[in-house]
């Protein structure tokens, strides 16, 4: 039987300290550990230094230090995480599409990537033109580069279905079933 391993990207890490995706990841990772999954989570560290590993409640954490702050720091962290993650075998779970352009690497290396497509960020009024353009492009990259897409609301599912075949999209209440399946690249 194939080793059950999930690699979680797109969050600042576990335990949850920064919001909804981290809380979701924490609960999901704990659930998977109790069901005999190997779990790796990439964690952002706000300083310079070397990449290092730790363990928290059975979860392997890979800490990626970044010296940049704010959105640039997040972009640098996501890029470093994606590049480092290519050494891992398993199913990738990317939470959010804000840097989905980097997920092209997962596709090119034949990795299976499930992307939780969070909201329609490029429509939010709080963002300026550059940020809206970045989100708009990365939403499309996520749709193209993700093997499977997860929507957390029926309207998000409908929105994504205007970009990809609906068969590629799963509602969040089905995510547990997805991890039970032997997922193979589309």
PDB file of N, CA, C and O in Angstrom, residues 32-84:
ATOM      1  N   UNK A  32      -5.753  13.688  10.482  1.00  0.00           N
ATOM      2  CA  UNK A  32      -5.008  12.795   9.596  1.00  0.00           C
ATOM      3  C   UNK A  32      -3.996  11.956  10.373  1.00  0.00           C
ATOM      4  O   UNK A  32      -3.823  10.761  10.089  1.00  0.00           O
ATOM      5  N   UNK A  33      -3.322  12.568  11.340  1.00  0.00           N
ATOM      6  CA  UNK A  33      -2.352  11.834  12.169  1.00  0.00           C
ATOM      7  C   UNK A  33      -3.048  10.657  12.863  1.00  0.00           C
ATOM      8  O   UNK A  33      -2.509   9.551  12.915  1.00  0.00           O
ATOM      9  N   UNK A  34      -4.249  10.890  13.402  1.00  0.00           N
ATOM     10  CA  UNK A  34      -4.966   9.810  14.096  1.00  0.00           C
ATOM     11  C   UNK A  34      -5.469   8.745  13.131  1.00  0.00           C
ATOM     12  O   UNK A  34      -5.897   7.678  13.565  1.00  0.00           O
ATOM     13  N   UNK A  35      -5.407   9.014  11.836  1.00  0.00           N
ATOM     14  CA  UNK A  35      -5.837   8.051  10.821  1.00  0.00           C
ATOM     15  C   UNK A  35      -4.658   7.548   9.993  1.00  0.00           C
ATOM     16  O   UNK A  35      -4.809   7.239   8.812  1.00  0.00           O
ATOM     17  N   UNK A  36      -3.503   7.517  10.645  1.00  0.00           N
ATOM     18  CA  UNK A  36      -2.295   6.898  10.086  1.00  0.00           C
ATOM     19  C   UNK A  36      -1.719   7.598   8.859  1.00  0.00           C
ATOM     20  O   UNK A  36      -1.113   6.950   8.010  1.00  0.00           O
ATOM     21  N   UNK A  37      -1.897   8.894   8.781  1.00  0.00           N
ATOM     22  CA  UNK A  37      -1.255   9.679   7.734  1.00  0.00           C
ATOM     23  C   UNK A  37       0.045  10.255   8.277  1.00  0.00           C
ATOM     24  O   UNK A  37       0.146  10.589   9.459  1.00  0.00           O
ATOM     25  N   UNK A  38       1.004  10.393   7.398  1.00  0.00           N
ATOM     26  CA  UNK A  38       2.203  11.179   7.698  1.00  0.00           C
ATOM     27  C   UNK A  38       1.868  12.596   7.245  1.00  0.00           C
ATOM     28  O   UNK A  38       1.349  12.795   6.143  1.00  0.00           O
ATOM     29  N   UNK A  39       2.142  13.598   8.082  1.00  0.00           N
ATOM     30  CA  UNK A  39       1.767  14.981   7.777  1.00  0.00           C
ATOM     31  C   UNK A  39       2.994  15.877   7.890  1.00  0.00           C
ATOM     32  O   UNK A  39       3.713  15.838   8.888  1.00  0.00           O
ATOM     33  N   UNK A  40       3.212  16.685   6.859  1.00  0.00           N
ATOM     34  CA  UNK A  40       4.271  17.685   6.850  1.00  0.00           C
ATOM     35  C   UNK A  40       3.636  19.046   6.613  1.00  0.00           C
ATOM     36  O   UNK A  40       2.821  19.191   5.694  1.00  0.00           O
ATOM     37  N   UNK A  41       3.995  20.018   7.432  1.00  0.00           N
ATOM     38  CA  UNK A  41       3.472  21.376   7.289  1.00  0.00           C
ATOM     39  C   UNK A  41       4.651  22.336   7.167  1.00  0.00           C
ATOM     40  O   UNK A  41       5.591  22.281   7.963  1.00  0.00           O
ATOM     41  N   UNK A  42       4.591  23.211   6.175  1.00  0.00           N
ATOM     42  CA  UNK A  42       5.598  24.256   6.016  1.00  0.00           C
ATOM     43  C   UNK A  42       5.208  25.459   6.865  1.00  0.00           C
ATOM     44  O   UNK A  42       4.062  25.905   6.835  1.00  0.00           O
ATOM     45  N   UNK A  43       6.172  25.956   7.653  1.00  0.00           N
ATOM     46  CA  UNK A  43       5.936  27.025   8.618  1.00  0.00           C
ATOM     47  C   UNK A  43       6.847  28.210   8.328  1.00  0.00           C
ATOM     48  O   UNK A  43       8.054  28.037   8.135  1.00  0.00           O
ATOM     49  N   UNK A  44       6.267  29.398   8.309  1.00  0.00           N
ATOM     50  CA  UNK A  44       7.027  30.614   8.043  1.00  0.00           C
ATOM     51  C   UNK A  44       7.650  31.139   9.328  1.00  0.00           C
ATOM     52  O   UNK A  44       6.987  31.272  10.350  1.00  0.00           O
ATOM     53  N   UNK A  45       8.942  31.455   9.260  1.00  0.00           N
ATOM     54  CA  UNK A  45       9.671  32.059  10.369  1.00  0.00           C
ATOM     55  C   UNK A  45      10.124  33.448   9.936  1.00  0.00           C
ATOM     56  O   UNK A  45      10.683  33.602   8.858  1.00  0.00           O
ATOM     57  N   UNK A  46       9.869  34.440  10.767  1.00  0.00           N
ATOM     58  CA  UNK A  46      10.182  35.827  10.431  1.00  0.00           C
ATOM     59  C   UNK A  46      11.582  36.221  10.903  1.00  0.00           C
ATOM     60  O   UNK A  46      11.752  37.015  11.833  1.00  0.00           O
ATOM     61  N   UNK A  47      12.578  35.629  10.291  1.00  0.00           N
ATOM     62  CA  UNK A  47      13.979  35.971  10.558  1.00  0.00           C
ATOM     63  C   UNK A  47      14.821  35.306   9.473  1.00  0.00           C
ATOM     64  O   UNK A  47      14.319  34.548   8.653  1.00  0.00           O
ATOM     65  N   UNK A  48      16.089  35.591   9.456  1.00  0.00           N
ATOM     66  CA  UNK A  48      16.968  34.922   8.499  1.00  0.00           C
ATOM     67  C   UNK A  48      17.593  33.713   9.179  1.00  0.00           C
ATOM     68  O   UNK A  48      17.583  33.597  10.399  1.00  0.00           O
ATOM     69  N   UNK A  49      18.107  32.820   8.385  1.00  0.00           N
ATOM     70  CA  UNK A  49      18.736  31.619   8.935  1.00  0.00           C
ATOM     71  C   UNK A  49      18.498  30.438   8.028  1.00  0.00           C
ATOM     72  O   UNK A  49      18.047  30.581   6.886  1.00  0.00           O
ATOM     73  N   UNK A  50      18.793  29.270   8.563  1.00  0.00           N
ATOM     74  CA  UNK A  50      18.680  28.045   7.787  1.00  0.00           C
ATOM     75  C   UNK A  50      17.319  27.398   7.990  1.00  0.00           C
ATOM     76  O   UNK A  50      16.678  27.571   9.037  1.00  0.00           O
ATOM     77  N   UNK A  51      16.900  26.635   6.997  1.00  0.00           N
ATOM     78  CA  UNK A  51      15.693  25.824   7.109  1.00  0.00           C
ATOM     79  C   UNK A  51      15.951  24.750   8.161  1.00  0.00           C
ATOM     80  O   UNK A  51      17.027  24.160   8.207  1.00  0.00           O
ATOM     81  N   UNK A  52      14.969  24.530   9.015  1.00  0.00           N
ATOM     82  CA  UNK A  52      15.108  23.477  10.031  1.00  0.00           C
ATOM     83  C   UNK A  52      13.767  22.769  10.220  1.00  0.00           C
ATOM     84  O   UNK A  52      12.726  23.245   9.771  1.00  0.00           O
ATOM     85  N   UNK A  53      13.823  21.608  10.858  1.00  0.00           N
ATOM     86  CA  UNK A  53      12.637  20.793  11.089  1.00  0.00           C
ATOM     87  C   UNK A  53      12.365  20.669  12.579  1.00  0.00           C
ATOM     88  O   UNK A  53      13.274  20.731  13.392  1.00  0.00           O
ATOM     89  N   UNK A  54      11.089  20.477  12.895  1.00  0.00           N
ATOM     90  CA  UNK A  54      10.671  20.175  14.257  1.00  0.00           C
ATOM     91  C   UNK A  54       9.435  19.282  14.160  1.00  0.00           C
ATOM     92  O   UNK A  54       8.932  19.021  13.066  1.00  0.00           O
ATOM     93  N   UNK A  55       8.972  18.822  15.307  1.00  0.00           N
ATOM     94  CA  UNK A  55       7.749  18.029  15.341  1.00  0.00           C
ATOM     95  C   UNK A  55       6.811  18.623  16.363  1.00  0.00           C
ATOM     96  O   UNK A  55       7.235  19.081  17.438  1.00  0.00           O
ATOM     97  N   UNK A  56       5.524  18.635  16.030  1.00  0.00           N
ATOM     98  CA  UNK A  56       4.504  19.116  16.944  1.00  0.00           C
ATOM     99  C   UNK A  56       3.314  18.162  16.851  1.00  0.00           C
ATOM    100  O   UNK A  56       2.727  18.010  15.778  1.00  0.00           O
ATOM    101  N   UNK A  57       3.019  17.499  17.926  1.00  0.00           N
ATOM    102  CA  UNK A  57       1.897  16.564  18.020  1.00  0.00           C
ATOM    103  C   UNK A  57       1.883  15.555  16.869  1.00  0.00           C
ATOM    104  O   UNK A  57       0.839  15.279  16.277  1.00  0.00           O
ATOM    105  N   UNK A  58       3.055  15.050  16.529  1.00  0.00           N
ATOM    106  CA  UNK A  58       3.171  14.042  15.480  1.00  0.00           C
ATOM    107  C   UNK A  58       3.278  14.606  14.080  1.00  0.00           C
ATOM    108  O   UNK A  58       3.431  13.867  13.110  1.00  0.00           O
ATOM    109  N   UNK A  59       3.200  15.928  13.957  1.00  0.00           N
ATOM    110  CA  UNK A  59       3.247  16.608  12.657  1.00  0.00           C
ATOM    111  C   UNK A  59       4.675  17.083  12.416  1.00  0.00           C
ATOM    112  O   UNK A  59       5.261  17.774  13.258  1.00  0.00           O
ATOM    113  N   UNK A  60       5.235  16.716  11.281  1.00  0.00           N
ATOM    114  CA  UNK A  60       6.557  17.211  10.898  1.00  0.00           C
ATOM    115  C   UNK A  60       6.391  18.642  10.391  1.00  0.00           C
ATOM    116  O   UNK A  60       5.581  18.907   9.503  1.00  0.00           O
ATOM    117  N   UNK A  61       7.152  19.544  10.991  1.00  0.00           N
ATOM    118  CA  UNK A  61       7.108  20.948  10.567  1.00  0.00           C
ATOM    119  C   UNK A  61       8.446  21.312   9.946  1.00  0.00           C
ATOM    120  O   UNK A  61       9.495  21.050  10.530  1.00  0.00           O
ATOM    121  N   UNK A  62       8.379  21.912   8.783  1.00  0.00           N
ATOM    122  CA  UNK A  62       9.576  22.415   8.120  1.00  0.00           C
ATOM    123  C   UNK A  62       9.506  23.935   8.200  1.00  0.00           C
ATOM    124  O   UNK A  62       8.601  24.555   7.647  1.00  0.00           O
ATOM    125  N   UNK A  63      10.458  24.519   8.905  1.00  0.00           N
ATOM    126  CA  UNK A  63      10.478  25.960   9.157  1.00  0.00           C
ATOM    127  C   UNK A  63      11.338  26.645   8.104  1.00  0.00           C
ATOM    128  O   UNK A  63      12.510  26.322   7.940  1.00  0.00           O
ATOM    129  N   UNK A  64      10.725  27.593   7.407  1.00  0.00           N
ATOM    130  CA  UNK A  64      11.401  28.351   6.353  1.00  0.00           C
ATOM    131  C   UNK A  64      11.563  29.789   6.835  1.00  0.00           C
ATOM    132  O   UNK A  64      10.582  30.531   6.940  1.00  0.00           O
ATOM    133  N   UNK A  65      12.788  30.205   7.144  1.00  0.00           N
ATOM    134  CA  UNK A  65      12.998  31.591   7.564  1.00  0.00           C
ATOM    135  C   UNK A  65      12.966  32.550   6.366  1.00  0.00           C
ATOM    136  O   UNK A  65      13.499  32.233   5.300  1.00  0.00           O
ATOM    137  N   UNK A  66      12.327  33.690   6.560  1.00  0.00           N
ATOM    138  CA  UNK A  66      12.342  34.763   5.555  1.00  0.00           C
ATOM    139  C   UNK A  66      12.602  36.076   6.271  1.00  0.00           C
ATOM    140  O   UNK A  66      12.046  36.329   7.339  1.00  0.00           O
ATOM    141  N   UNK A  67      13.464  36.880   5.704  1.00  0.00           N
ATOM    142  CA  UNK A  67      13.804  38.155   6.343  1.00  0.00           C
ATOM    143  C   UNK A  67      12.887  39.289   5.884  1.00  0.00           C
ATOM    144  O   UNK A  67      12.821  40.322   6.530  1.00  0.00           O
ATOM    145  N   UNK A  68      12.176  39.114   4.779  1.00  0.00           N
ATOM    146  CA  UNK A  68      11.244  40.132   4.308  1.00  0.00           C
ATOM    147  C   UNK A  68       9.958  40.066   5.133  1.00  0.00           C
ATOM    148  O   UNK A  68       9.579  39.023   5.632  1.00  0.00           O
ATOM    149  N   UNK A  69       9.276  41.195   5.231  1.00  0.00           N
ATOM    150  CA  UNK A  69       8.028  41.223   5.984  1.00  0.00           C
ATOM    151  C   UNK A  69       6.856  41.516   5.044  1.00  0.00           C
ATOM    152  O   UNK A  69       7.054  41.851   3.886  1.00  0.00           O
ATOM    153  N   UNK A  70       5.647  41.373   5.571  1.00  0.00           N
ATOM    154  CA  UNK A  70       4.440  41.689   4.822  1.00  0.00           C
ATOM    155  C   UNK A  70       4.208  40.758   3.649  1.00  0.00           C
ATOM    156  O   UNK A  70       4.691  39.620   3.630  1.00  0.00           O
ATOM    157  N   UNK A  71       3.481  41.256   2.637  1.00  0.00           N
ATOM    158  CA  UNK A  71       3.154  40.426   1.481  1.00  0.00           C
ATOM    159  C   UNK A  71       4.388  39.882   0.756  1.00  0.00           C
ATOM    160  O   UNK A  71       4.387  38.733   0.306  1.00  0.00           O
ATOM    161  N   UNK A  72       5.458  40.673   0.672  1.00  0.00           N
ATOM    162  CA  UNK A  72       6.674  40.191   0.016  1.00  0.00           C
ATOM    163  C   UNK A  72       7.258  38.999   0.769  1.00  0.00           C
ATOM    164  O   UNK A  72       7.683  38.010   0.166  1.00  0.00           O
ATOM    165  N   UNK A  73       7.242  39.053   2.097  1.00  0.00           N
ATOM    166  CA  UNK A  73       7.718  37.939   2.903  1.00  0.00           C
ATOM    167  C   UNK A  73       6.907  36.677   2.652  1.00  0.00           C
ATOM    168  O   UNK A  73       7.457  35.572   2.573  1.00  0.00           O
ATOM    169  N   UNK A  74       5.589  36.835   2.531  1.00  0.00           N
ATOM    170  CA  UNK A  74       4.723  35.688   2.248  1.00  0.00           C
ATOM    171  C   UNK A  74       5.041  35.095   0.883  1.00  0.00           C
ATOM    172  O   UNK A  74       5.102  33.867   0.734  1.00  0.00           O
ATOM    173  N   UNK A  75       5.262  35.933  -0.103  1.00  0.00           N
ATOM    174  CA  UNK A  75       5.585  35.447  -1.451  1.00  0.00           C
ATOM    175  C   UNK A  75       6.917  34.694  -1.434  1.00  0.00           C
ATOM    176  O   UNK A  75       7.029  33.600  -1.998  1.00  0.00           O
ATOM    177  N   UNK A  76       7.924  35.259  -0.765  1.00  0.00           N
ATOM    178  CA  UNK A  76       9.234  34.602  -0.669  1.00  0.00           C
ATOM    179  C   UNK A  76       9.099  33.269   0.064  1.00  0.00           C
ATOM    180  O   UNK A  76       9.636  32.245  -0.371  1.00  0.00           O
ATOM    181  N   UNK A  77       8.367  33.251   1.169  1.00  0.00           N
ATOM    182  CA  UNK A  77       8.138  32.017   1.924  1.00  0.00           C
ATOM    183  C   UNK A  77       7.463  30.955   1.051  1.00  0.00           C
ATOM    184  O   UNK A  77       7.887  29.800   1.022  1.00  0.00           O
ATOM    185  N   UNK A  78       6.410  31.343   0.347  1.00  0.00           N
ATOM    186  CA  UNK A  78       5.694  30.381  -0.494  1.00  0.00           C
ATOM    187  C   UNK A  78       6.597  29.815  -1.584  1.00  0.00           C
ATOM    188  O   UNK A  78       6.564  28.607  -1.852  1.00  0.00           O
ATOM    189  N   UNK A  79       7.396  30.654  -2.212  1.00  0.00           N
ATOM    190  CA  UNK A  79       8.312  30.171  -3.249  1.00  0.00           C
ATOM    191  C   UNK A  79       9.324  29.191  -2.662  1.00  0.00           C
ATOM    192  O   UNK A  79       9.537  28.104  -3.203  1.00  0.00           O
ATOM    193  N   UNK A  80       9.939  29.569  -1.549  1.00  0.00           N
ATOM    194  CA  UNK A  80      10.919  28.680  -0.913  1.00  0.00           C
ATOM    195  C   UNK A  80      10.269  27.361  -0.489  1.00  0.00           C
ATOM    196  O   UNK A  80      10.869  26.290  -0.619  1.00  0.00           O
ATOM    197  N   UNK A  81       9.049  27.435   0.020  1.00  0.00           N
ATOM    198  CA  UNK A  81       8.340  26.230   0.459  1.00  0.00           C
ATOM    199  C   UNK A  81       8.046  25.307  -0.714  1.00  0.00           C
ATOM    200  O   UNK A  81       8.244  24.092  -0.620  1.00  0.00           O
ATOM    201  N   UNK A  82       7.555  25.872  -1.802  1.00  0.00           N
ATOM    202  CA  UNK A  82       7.242  25.053  -2.978  1.00  0.00           C
ATOM    203  C   UNK A  82       8.506  24.377  -3.493  1.00  0.00           C
ATOM    204  O   UNK A  82       8.508  23.176  -3.777  1.00  0.00           O
ATOM    205  N   UNK A  83       9.585  25.126  -3.612  1.00  0.00           N
ATOM    206  CA  UNK A  83      10.841  24.547  -4.114  1.00  0.00           C
ATOM    207  C   UNK A  83      11.315  23.426  -3.179  1.00  0.00           C
ATOM    208  O   UNK A  83      11.653  22.337  -3.632  1.00  0.00           O
ATOM    209  N   UNK A  84      11.313  23.690  -1.871  1.00  0.00           N
ATOM    210  CA  UNK A  84      11.749  22.671  -0.914  1.00  0.00           C
ATOM    211  C   UNK A  84      10.820  21.450  -0.950  1.00  0.00           C
ATOM    212  O   UNK A  84      11.273  20.312  -0.838  1.00  0.00           O
TER     213      UNK A  84
END
